[in-house]
């Protein structure tokens, strides 16, 4: 229930390029399954040799064309009529947006009887990867001879140019240049995009998240964390002839399985000094703030039934993120784990030092990175509070900042604008801003007052920008004034505001727009300083370390996760902790044995009503050795025949250190089985039309 992509400031600020990670393919059982492989560099022959499979390029192409990238999650086409399988927790925000005080679909589930009842998920998109093009030379060439902010701007400008050349203004395609191997390689990924994605089926929250936070990142699990969407185009369901065949039979222990999805961010080959900065500064700050905001929202949720309803999704996200950050801190404070990272870096540096020609070519990028990290420690808190985390978790603030920055960039000549602010980009922003999404004012006030309070606390009341932000008000009063004094909850007003000039915004009566405009120059100055003194030099050093890694270990590497399509391989397998062996399967009958009637172990009413009819022996959840991370939520779990047998939704507690390393003895992927989904559709929810579409006989 926890692999939705986590927006982590510790991840985004530490590295702007992504690290490579060495892998031995496959030679030992401990490391055989390591790796989130790109589809243009999947070790297909090594996998076939290790598992006795017969995968080929046709198999890979079929899986790639069936895989779907959602907003922050993964998914797959599972019928020829645009039906998409993903996790419930990937669509819970959509369900909440479609709900009201009178109809709480999060609590009661979303069960449709026909296509007419399928409703659009606000802001959701579905993207299918169609082509990969190497553009490394163009991107690296753009930054040649430049330093600091000029380097960042040149790279960004070239990347935007490549993307525009490939996609133009085509709203049905996405073109994205992605950095791999920490800037050692750049690829243009082309996607077919569907922006009309509708909710088809979702169980009750209690069925999807049975066991709640105590069971999150644990096993055994009994969660029906599955949902169905459908992609539409021109008002009709899309035709998806390439899709995964539904297999309602559970796998057996030892079976090879594959996960195709979009892992968000891993940081497996950060330098030791970067990892130490994460451990000592970024992760603790993020963990503390996540915990405190969770407490504030949790307290508010107890004040009324409506407060409980509107906080389900934000609280779920906070609780999940908190556990992720806690696990990452645990990994980096484990002397054995951190010692292994120190040893790996020492080995690489020793081998580089033994090659004078290589030293001559790259210098000492580790020393360069150490210097950057020292600067980063100094700049991190202002950058985080004033720019990267400004207004965090406030939708209204996000709208205001998008509008203000678009207005300021539009006032410039086209060739002087920042990347991402062309006329076409601003038009696309307008389409996003026009999406109608419910706004909970009390949640907005909590988010804004919390951000302002923490900014004053961390930077002190004497900081000039804190004075500019808060003035003579206190954070709670200011947040209330901003939320009550803005019309940005209205999509029609957002469209009107996007057309305003900065002068018109300053003269408007919208409190939040004026607040953001008044403070935006200072926030962007902090960002510019961070880019010049941290982002650019760390990218330079990272590229040289990537060159060293290629020179020493060769090209048989997988890149760190970048929320781009990957394929991991493994097998269905439990694990052993001390004298305790965890078997790889749970069955539906175990749900009824585990349920107590008290939250979070209260089985849903529908499951309780079906207790005498359901097949208790059907496999519910299972674990495998696949290497995945946040962003893989909803990823199809596929057998060697290319059939979908489940949707990945979690990892075990040991997987929380997966951002920095993989342990094949302990790391496990947790999957909801198609056998359980099929049984639920048949017996619990009475969905014969979905079963027919999936090719399942009643």
XYZ file of C-alpha atoms in Angstrom:
698
model
C 0.000 0.000 0.000
C 3.035 2.177 -0.083
C 4.741 2.276 -3.428
C 3.063 5.346 -4.846
C 5.848 7.672 -5.787
C 6.986 9.550 -2.671
C 7.833 13.197 -3.263
C 10.953 13.370 -1.179
C 12.936 16.582 -0.779
C 15.798 14.446 0.473
C 15.819 12.734 -2.899
C 15.239 15.721 -5.143
C 17.782 17.987 -3.503
C 20.576 15.513 -3.082
C 21.061 14.722 -6.729
C 19.905 16.279 -9.971
C 21.416 13.501 -12.042
C 20.810 9.835 -11.262
C 23.417 7.362 -10.102
C 24.465 4.145 -11.748
C 24.625 0.966 -9.732
C 26.828 -2.019 -10.399
C 25.228 -5.405 -10.734
C 26.562 -8.890 -11.225
C 24.122 -10.442 -13.693
C 23.092 -13.152 -12.455
C 25.857 -15.047 -10.689
C 24.912 -15.324 -7.053
C 21.550 -15.812 -5.449
C 22.046 -12.756 -3.238
C 22.450 -10.301 -6.112
C 20.823 -12.095 -9.043
C 17.555 -10.132 -8.894
C 19.097 -6.703 -8.312
C 18.335 -4.048 -10.868
C 15.629 -1.837 -12.339
C 16.536 -2.304 -15.992
C 15.638 -0.062 -18.904
C 13.898 -1.799 -21.785
C 16.753 -0.992 -24.175
C 19.322 -2.665 -21.915
C 17.528 -5.589 -20.287
C 19.865 -8.612 -19.690
C 17.535 -10.967 -21.515
C 20.038 -13.749 -22.221
C 21.328 -13.806 -18.654
C 17.764 -14.031 -17.340
C 16.859 -16.843 -19.733
C 19.953 -18.748 -18.666
C 19.292 -18.257 -14.962
C 15.565 -19.092 -15.008
C 15.160 -21.345 -18.014
C 12.794 -18.854 -19.618
C 12.448 -18.048 -23.319
C 12.013 -14.308 -23.302
C 12.679 -12.534 -26.591
C 12.355 -9.064 -28.099
C 8.719 -9.673 -29.005
C 7.998 -10.473 -25.337
C 9.774 -7.297 -24.218
C 7.935 -5.144 -26.765
C 4.570 -6.557 -25.737
C 5.247 -5.841 -22.066
C 6.477 -2.316 -22.828
C 3.421 -1.503 -24.962
C 1.113 -2.840 -22.237
C 2.765 -0.894 -19.405
C 1.171 2.425 -18.373
C 2.589 5.354 -16.433
C 0.071 7.220 -14.267
C 0.586 10.333 -12.137
C 3.012 9.019 -9.517
C 2.156 5.358 -10.145
C 2.339 2.496 -12.606
C -0.314 0.367 -14.293
C -1.035 -1.840 -17.315
C -3.594 -2.411 -20.044
C -5.432 -5.675 -19.370
C -8.077 -5.680 -22.115
C -8.469 -4.550 -25.697
C -10.856 -1.781 -24.649
C -8.519 0.426 -22.653
C -9.061 -1.240 -19.272
C -6.183 -0.469 -16.887
C -5.162 -2.364 -13.751
C -3.458 -0.427 -10.952
C -3.535 -0.107 -7.155
C -6.382 1.324 -5.118
C -3.990 3.683 -3.363
C -2.997 5.079 -6.766
C -6.580 6.221 -7.382
C -7.735 7.121 -3.865
C -7.252 10.836 -4.571
C -9.482 10.450 -7.631
C -12.086 8.619 -5.573
C -11.981 11.383 -2.986
C -12.346 14.037 -5.695
C -15.446 12.228 -7.003
C -16.877 11.905 -3.498
C -18.953 14.309 -1.474
C -20.319 14.510 2.042
C -23.400 12.649 0.750
C -21.513 10.011 -1.260
C -18.230 8.851 0.289
C -16.870 6.495 -2.352
C -13.560 6.126 -0.523
C -15.399 4.582 2.391
C -18.026 2.688 0.390
C -16.173 1.812 -2.805
C -16.740 2.692 -6.471
C -18.618 -0.079 -8.250
C -19.986 0.579 -11.755
C -22.621 -1.384 -13.636
C -21.820 -0.032 -17.119
C -19.535 2.275 -19.101
C -21.828 5.266 -18.580
C -21.041 5.199 -14.857
C -17.282 5.471 -15.407
C -16.224 8.992 -14.337
C -13.130 11.001 -15.257
C -10.365 11.205 -12.667
C -9.425 14.917 -12.450
C -5.889 15.530 -13.686
C -5.044 11.872 -14.273
C -3.125 10.844 -17.385
C -2.042 7.509 -18.814
C 1.189 7.301 -20.812
C 2.616 4.430 -22.862
C 6.288 4.410 -23.856
C 6.636 4.169 -27.641
C 10.281 5.000 -28.411
C 13.690 5.579 -26.780
C 16.307 7.802 -28.491
C 19.844 8.460 -27.227
C 20.498 12.233 -27.034
C 23.546 12.119 -24.758
C 25.909 13.979 -27.084
C 23.501 16.879 -27.583
C 22.851 17.382 -23.878
C 26.468 17.020 -22.762
C 27.606 19.296 -25.569
C 25.204 22.032 -24.487
C 26.944 22.468 -21.152
C 30.521 22.212 -22.411
C 32.769 24.905 -20.963
C 30.063 26.394 -18.751
C 29.782 26.564 -14.995
C 27.198 27.420 -12.341
C 23.862 28.828 -13.382
C 24.934 29.152 -17.027
C 25.589 25.419 -17.118
C 22.156 24.619 -15.663
C 20.378 26.997 -18.047
C 22.200 25.705 -21.124
C 21.410 22.086 -20.300
C 17.777 22.887 -19.507
C 17.390 24.883 -22.722
C 18.811 22.083 -24.867
C 16.635 19.477 -23.176
C 13.545 21.601 -23.766
C 14.565 22.072 -27.413
C 14.928 18.318 -27.917
C 11.544 17.698 -26.357
C 9.863 20.377 -28.487
C 11.427 19.041 -31.673
C 10.115 15.565 -30.915
C 6.591 16.384 -29.749
C 5.846 19.949 -30.815
C 2.450 21.019 -29.531
C 0.875 17.582 -29.852
C -1.245 17.198 -26.717
C -1.587 13.462 -27.319
C 2.125 12.815 -26.879
C 4.693 13.379 -24.143
C 8.401 13.760 -24.861
C 10.767 13.654 -21.904
C 14.555 13.751 -21.820
C 15.690 11.632 -18.877
C 19.108 11.606 -17.221
C 20.614 8.190 -16.513
C 23.803 7.175 -14.702
C 23.954 10.536 -12.904
C 24.335 12.502 -16.098
C 26.474 9.923 -17.886
C 23.687 9.306 -20.389
C 20.548 11.084 -21.614
C 17.638 9.443 -23.424
C 14.559 10.920 -25.075
C 11.495 8.923 -24.056
C 8.435 9.311 -26.292
C 4.997 8.452 -24.919
C 1.486 8.131 -26.251
C -0.642 10.116 -23.757
C -4.279 9.760 -22.777
C -5.664 12.609 -20.650
C -9.185 11.246 -20.263
C -8.824 8.496 -17.681
C -11.961 7.268 -15.932
C -12.551 5.298 -12.763
C -14.107 1.889 -13.383
C -13.849 -0.026 -10.115
C -12.362 0.458 -6.665
C -13.121 -1.501 -3.478
C -13.821 0.112 -0.131
C -10.827 1.718 1.548
C -10.999 -0.816 4.356
C -10.750 -3.728 1.906
C -7.854 -2.117 0.038
C -5.974 -1.054 3.168
C -6.913 -3.773 5.626
C -4.374 -3.706 8.455
C -3.762 0.016 8.003
C -0.473 1.610 8.927
C 0.622 -1.239 11.271
C 0.651 -3.686 8.324
C 2.108 -1.188 5.835
C 5.568 -2.369 4.692
C 4.972 -5.690 6.418
C 3.955 -9.229 5.521
C 1.735 -11.264 5.771
C -0.799 -8.932 4.140
C -4.486 -9.239 3.322
C -5.123 -6.170 1.171
C -7.227 -5.894 -1.979
C -5.082 -2.987 -3.158
C -6.386 -3.044 -6.713
C -8.501 -0.808 -8.922
C -9.459 -0.467 -12.564
C -9.348 2.630 -14.765
C -10.159 3.047 -18.441
C -8.403 5.262 -20.983
C -10.650 7.254 -23.300
C -9.851 9.230 -26.433
C -12.304 11.529 -28.212
C -14.975 10.408 -25.769
C -14.608 6.705 -26.531
C -12.688 3.885 -24.833
C -9.326 3.484 -26.520
C -8.538 0.391 -28.513
C -5.623 -1.397 -26.866
C -4.860 -4.500 -28.931
C -1.527 -4.923 -27.139
C -2.387 -5.743 -23.551
C -1.525 -8.276 -20.890
C -3.611 -11.416 -20.791
C -5.338 -11.926 -17.441
C -4.287 -15.120 -15.637
C -6.477 -15.814 -12.610
C -4.219 -18.608 -11.341
C -1.747 -17.785 -8.591
C 1.960 -18.473 -9.169
C 3.852 -21.219 -7.380
C 6.839 -20.786 -5.112
C 9.990 -20.463 -7.188
C 8.212 -19.261 -10.343
C 10.055 -16.476 -12.200
C 8.144 -13.187 -12.185
C 8.716 -9.781 -13.759
C 7.631 -6.295 -12.710
C 7.173 -3.593 -15.371
C 6.745 -0.147 -13.894
C 8.133 3.285 -13.132
C 10.266 3.245 -9.981
C 10.540 6.795 -8.702
C 13.976 7.529 -7.249
C 16.884 5.472 -6.007
C 20.211 6.834 -4.793
C 22.371 3.760 -4.749
C 25.599 5.334 -5.859
C 25.604 8.672 -4.172
C 29.007 9.388 -2.726
C 29.571 8.743 0.965
C 29.538 12.480 1.692
C 26.167 12.839 -0.071
C 24.726 9.938 1.876
C 25.999 11.452 5.116
C 24.304 14.768 4.302
C 21.061 12.901 3.647
C 21.407 10.975 6.895
C 22.403 13.927 9.054
C 20.351 16.807 7.644
C 17.777 16.249 4.915
C 16.110 13.069 6.103
C 15.828 14.139 9.772
C 14.237 17.473 8.808
C 11.829 15.770 6.427
C 10.990 13.065 8.957
C 10.311 15.549 11.748
C 8.136 17.789 9.623
C 6.175 14.865 8.151
C 5.514 13.564 11.636
C 4.304 16.907 12.980
C 2.044 17.652 10.009
C 0.612 14.151 10.288
C -0.271 14.921 13.897
C -1.995 18.176 12.989
C -4.061 16.574 10.238
C -4.841 13.574 12.417
C -6.141 15.814 15.169
C -8.287 17.758 12.708
C -9.687 14.491 11.286
C -11.282 13.734 14.670
C -13.341 16.919 14.717
C -16.152 15.785 12.390
C -17.175 13.142 9.873
C -16.505 15.561 7.018
C -13.032 16.312 8.418
C -12.348 12.586 8.492
C -13.493 12.224 4.899
C -11.403 15.034 3.395
C -8.226 13.976 5.241
C -8.210 10.314 4.180
C -5.905 10.818 1.189
C -3.525 13.445 2.655
C -3.174 11.443 5.871
C -2.559 8.254 3.966
C 0.189 9.961 1.970
C 1.799 11.441 5.069
C 1.743 8.185 7.012
C 3.235 6.335 4.081
C 5.941 8.958 3.516
C 6.813 9.011 7.200
C 7.407 5.275 7.192
C 9.554 5.539 4.058
C 11.724 8.267 5.545
C 11.973 6.358 8.818
C 13.170 3.283 6.948
C 15.711 5.301 4.972
C 17.118 6.821 8.152
C 17.288 3.335 9.614
C 19.304 2.079 6.649
C 21.771 4.969 6.692
C 22.264 4.779 10.474
C 22.926 1.035 10.334
C 26.729 0.744 10.689
C 26.867 -2.422 8.578
C 24.789 -0.920 5.758
C 26.655 2.382 5.727
C 29.962 0.573 6.076
C 29.181 -1.336 2.899
C 28.631 1.936 1.033
C 31.971 3.226 2.359
C 33.715 0.050 1.208
C 32.145 0.205 -2.265
C 33.316 3.774 -2.765
C 36.799 2.969 -1.454
C 37.128 0.086 -3.933
C 36.112 2.253 -6.882
C 38.455 5.067 -5.869
C 41.320 2.621 -5.399
C 40.819 1.176 -8.858
C 40.616 4.648 -10.389
C 43.828 5.681 -8.620
C 45.587 2.691 -10.213
C 44.843 4.056 -13.686
C 46.885 7.257 -14.250
C 45.225 7.962 -17.593
C 41.791 7.826 -15.994
C 42.921 10.084 -13.148
C 44.279 12.520 -15.712
C 40.912 12.544 -17.488
C 38.536 12.924 -14.525
C 40.667 14.378 -11.716
C 39.256 13.825 -8.226
C 35.466 14.197 -8.501
C 34.947 12.791 -4.995
C 36.849 15.737 -3.520
C 34.811 18.046 -5.744
C 31.607 16.460 -4.454
C 32.744 16.801 -0.842
C 33.143 20.542 -1.394
C 29.692 20.786 -2.973
C 28.127 18.908 -0.071
C 29.655 21.359 2.395
C 27.936 24.166 0.489
C 24.736 22.172 0.297
C 24.595 21.800 4.070
C 24.695 25.593 4.344
C 22.082 26.320 1.672
C 19.712 23.427 2.225
C 17.313 24.870 4.814
C 16.682 28.215 3.062
C 16.236 26.427 -0.251
C 13.916 23.862 1.227
C 11.693 26.243 3.165
C 11.548 29.143 0.723
C 11.482 27.277 -2.588
C 11.478 23.479 -2.760
C 8.936 22.937 0.033
C 7.202 26.312 -0.123
C 3.492 25.945 0.498
C 3.900 22.187 0.494
C 0.678 20.171 0.311
C -1.408 23.282 -0.372
C -3.184 23.031 -3.726
C -4.129 26.713 -3.639
C -0.517 27.791 -3.131
C 0.581 25.534 -5.979
C -1.985 27.150 -8.272
C -0.873 30.631 -7.233
C 2.813 29.977 -7.793
C 2.202 28.378 -11.194
C 0.147 31.391 -12.294
C 2.599 33.971 -10.951
C 5.626 32.355 -12.539
C 3.887 31.857 -15.872
C 2.882 35.530 -15.831
C 6.438 36.683 -15.149
C 7.963 34.431 -17.799
C 5.356 35.349 -20.430
C 6.410 38.977 -20.045
C 9.892 38.056 -21.329
C 11.000 37.506 -24.912
C 10.521 33.870 -25.907
C 14.263 33.168 -26.060
C 14.809 34.615 -22.565
C 12.304 32.454 -20.710
C 13.169 29.665 -18.348
C 12.746 26.124 -19.609
C 9.165 24.938 -19.304
C 7.529 28.313 -19.988
C 7.060 28.421 -23.752
C 3.648 29.467 -25.030
C 2.801 25.788 -25.543
C 3.892 24.976 -21.979
C 1.728 27.752 -20.557
C -1.214 26.574 -22.646
C -0.744 23.060 -21.228
C -0.624 24.580 -17.741
C -3.917 26.283 -18.478
C -5.507 22.963 -19.326
C -4.301 21.498 -16.038
C -5.481 24.506 -14.058
C -8.926 24.248 -15.614
C -9.495 20.818 -14.070
C -12.126 21.022 -11.365
C -10.855 19.540 -8.110
C -12.527 19.872 -4.693
C -10.635 22.094 -2.258
C -10.923 21.573 1.509
C -10.263 25.014 2.995
C -9.491 23.712 6.488
C -6.831 21.352 5.094
C -5.408 24.238 3.060
C -5.185 26.403 6.193
C -3.405 23.649 8.097
C -0.900 23.119 5.286
C -0.093 26.800 4.816
C 0.106 27.648 8.521
C 2.363 24.648 9.090
C 4.740 25.682 6.301
C 4.900 29.262 7.535
C 5.424 28.162 11.140
C 8.226 25.763 10.227
C 9.894 28.353 7.993
C 9.990 30.836 10.858
C 11.208 28.121 13.226
C 13.998 26.835 10.993
C 15.212 30.148 9.529
C 14.351 32.267 12.636
C 12.102 35.298 12.904
C 15.040 37.597 12.102
C 15.610 36.146 8.630
C 14.734 38.897 6.114
C 12.613 36.605 3.983
C 10.712 35.311 7.008
C 9.913 38.929 7.863
C 8.745 39.490 4.300
C 6.581 36.368 4.349
C 4.864 36.767 7.688
C 5.185 40.450 8.553
C 3.282 41.394 11.688
C 0.835 38.490 11.418
C 1.153 35.085 12.977
C 1.205 32.036 10.660
C -2.309 30.894 11.559
C -3.861 34.308 10.950
C -1.939 34.747 7.721
C -2.924 31.302 6.417
C -6.587 32.006 7.178
C -6.447 35.364 5.422
C -4.800 33.854 2.341
C -7.245 30.958 2.037
C -10.319 33.088 2.664
C -9.037 35.861 0.398
C -8.425 33.839 -2.758
C -10.716 32.685 -5.560
C -8.261 30.101 -6.866
C -10.539 27.232 -5.859
C -12.614 28.231 -8.902
C -11.138 26.820 -12.147
C -12.745 29.631 -14.151
C -10.907 32.215 -12.054
C -7.665 30.253 -12.413
C -8.002 30.527 -16.199
C -8.655 34.269 -15.885
C -5.681 34.751 -13.559
C -3.333 32.844 -15.867
C -3.934 35.535 -18.508
C -2.963 38.368 -16.120
C 0.273 40.337 -16.291
C 2.366 40.695 -13.109
C 1.051 44.251 -12.788
C -2.538 43.037 -12.981
C -1.857 40.392 -10.343
C -0.319 43.013 -8.052
C -3.386 45.218 -8.498
C -5.874 42.380 -8.019
C -7.849 41.709 -4.872
C -6.694 38.076 -4.618
C -4.719 37.757 -1.378
C -2.855 34.563 -2.237
C -1.802 35.629 -5.727
C -0.475 38.920 -4.342
C 1.312 37.119 -1.509
C 3.100 34.740 -3.865
C 4.000 37.538 -6.298
C 5.457 39.656 -3.498
C 7.751 36.860 -2.329
C 8.560 35.092 -5.587
C 11.679 37.047 -6.580
C 13.352 36.133 -3.285
C 12.346 32.466 -3.629
C 13.713 32.309 -7.171
C 16.935 33.978 -6.058
C 17.404 31.212 -3.483
C 16.780 28.634 -6.204
C 19.263 30.308 -8.559
C 21.936 30.288 -5.870
C 21.277 26.627 -5.122
C 21.477 25.719 -8.811
C 24.729 27.614 -9.276
C 26.500 26.419 -6.120
C 25.029 22.936 -5.631
C 23.149 21.539 -8.614
C 25.600 22.462 -11.351
C 28.871 21.451 -9.638
C 27.326 18.247 -8.266
C 26.196 17.352 -11.785
C 29.716 17.946 -13.063
C 31.261 15.772 -10.369
C 28.619 13.089 -10.810
C 29.316 12.848 -14.543
C 33.000 12.240 -13.846
C 32.197 9.579 -11.267
C 29.917 7.952 -13.840
C 32.807 7.953 -16.318
C 34.994 6.299 -13.695
C 32.371 3.651 -13.034
C 32.002 2.825 -16.723
C 35.788 2.662 -17.098
C 36.238 0.325 -14.130
C 33.148 -1.903 -14.318
C 32.159 -1.706 -17.966
C 28.742 -0.942 -19.418
C 26.798 -3.802 -17.835
C 25.045 -1.446 -15.448
C 21.490 -0.480 -14.603
C 20.757 3.183 -13.861
C 19.161 4.539 -10.728
C 15.387 4.915 -10.838
C 14.073 8.077 -12.523
C 10.303 7.416 -12.690
C 10.913 5.944 -16.129
C 9.795 2.546 -17.371
C 11.880 -0.340 -16.020
C 11.707 -4.113 -15.878
C 12.857 -6.093 -12.864
C 13.072 -9.870 -12.579
C 12.937 -12.263 -9.662
C 11.071 -15.248 -8.293
C 8.252 -15.971 -5.866
C 10.071 -16.549 -2.598
C 9.676 -15.905 1.134
C 12.543 -15.092 3.471
C 14.060 -15.976 6.822
C 14.684 -13.711 9.790
C 16.614 -15.417 12.557
C 14.718 -18.606 13.269
C 11.511 -17.349 11.647
C 10.587 -18.297 8.084
C 8.026 -16.147 6.243
C 6.172 -18.091 3.564
C 5.461 -16.268 0.288
C 1.659 -16.537 0.215
C -1.438 -15.530 2.129
C -4.957 -16.661 1.275
C -8.354 -15.048 1.599
C -9.227 -17.251 4.553
C -6.428 -15.617 6.493
C -8.264 -12.303 6.252
C -11.092 -13.651 8.371
C -8.682 -15.156 10.887
C -6.820 -11.841 11.190
C -9.853 -9.570 11.405
C -10.872 -8.445 14.894
C -13.740 -6.082 14.141
C -11.712 -3.143 15.445
C -9.818 -0.701 13.213
C -7.522 -1.240 11.377
C -8.288 -4.982 11.469
C -11.981 -4.684 10.698
C -12.771 -6.456 7.450
C -15.045 -4.540 5.089
C -18.784 -5.150 5.255
C -18.849 -6.640 1.759
C -16.110 -9.147 2.603
C -17.846 -10.094 5.821
C -21.143 -10.576 3.985
C -19.418 -12.889 1.471
C -17.601 -14.945 4.093
C -19.614 -18.112 3.510
C -19.335 -17.893 -0.295
C -15.789 -16.791 -0.943
C -13.014 -19.245 -1.803
C -10.881 -19.096 1.322
C -8.037 -20.972 -0.381
C -7.546 -18.363 -3.108
C -4.120 -16.724 -2.877
C -4.554 -13.158 -1.667
C -1.098 -11.548 -1.536
C 2.351 -12.934 -2.323
C 5.982 -11.826 -2.172
C 8.841 -12.074 -4.643
C 12.473 -11.051 -4.917
C 11.877 -8.322 -7.514
C 13.802 -5.085 -7.011
C 11.304 -2.205 -6.899
C 10.821 1.146 -5.144
C 8.241 3.947 -4.768
C 6.568 4.671 -8.109
C 6.169 0.959 -8.810
C 2.714 1.019 -7.213
C 0.282 -0.644 -9.584
C 3.027 -2.245 -11.671
C 1.870 -5.435 -13.366
C 3.529 -8.557 -12.024
C 3.981 -10.797 -15.046
C 4.821 -14.462 -15.559
C 7.195 -15.849 -18.176
C 4.312 -16.198 -20.651
C 3.682 -12.463 -20.498
C 0.461 -12.831 -18.501
C -0.459 -10.547 -15.617
C -0.728 -12.403 -12.298
C -0.933 -9.458 -9.920
C -0.281 -5.805 -9.159
C 2.690 -4.818 -6.984
C 1.567 -2.610 -4.106
C 4.162 -2.700 -1.348
C 7.519 -3.895 -0.143
C 8.422 -5.539 3.137
C 10.079 -3.572 5.910
C 13.543 -4.507 4.616
C 12.820 -2.865 1.275
C 12.789 0.595 2.863
C 16.557 0.755 2.472
C 16.104 -0.040 -1.210
C 16.705 3.562 -2.129
C 20.375 3.014 -1.284
C 20.915 -0.701 -1.879
C 19.335 -4.094 -2.531
C 19.573 -7.177 -0.316
C 18.373 -10.247 -2.183
C 18.089 -12.256 1.024
C 15.574 -9.884 2.618
C 14.123 -7.348 0.160
C 10.688 -8.421 -1.066
C 7.978 -7.057 -3.337
C 4.388 -7.504 -2.081
C 1.720 -8.171 -4.720
C -2.058 -8.503 -4.743
C -2.812 -11.616 -6.768
C -5.109 -11.733 -9.797
C -6.615 -14.811 -8.148
C -7.825 -12.623 -5.258
C -8.995 -9.832 -7.556
C -10.916 -12.355 -9.659
C -12.527 -13.956 -6.615
C -13.496 -10.540 -5.251
C -15.043 -9.432 -8.556
C -16.947 -12.712 -8.785
C -18.116 -13.289 -5.206
C -17.785 -10.092 -3.214
C -18.652 -7.343 -5.715
C -20.706 -9.180 -8.392
C -18.954 -7.674 -11.415
C -19.732 -10.084 -14.293
C -19.101 -7.448 -16.979
C -15.530 -6.893 -15.751
C -14.882 -10.624 -15.543
C -16.089 -11.046 -19.127
C -13.834 -8.221 -20.297
C -10.891 -9.869 -18.544
C -11.708 -13.159 -20.264
C -12.634 -14.919 -17.025
C -15.412 -17.459 -17.099
C -17.979 -17.223 -14.319
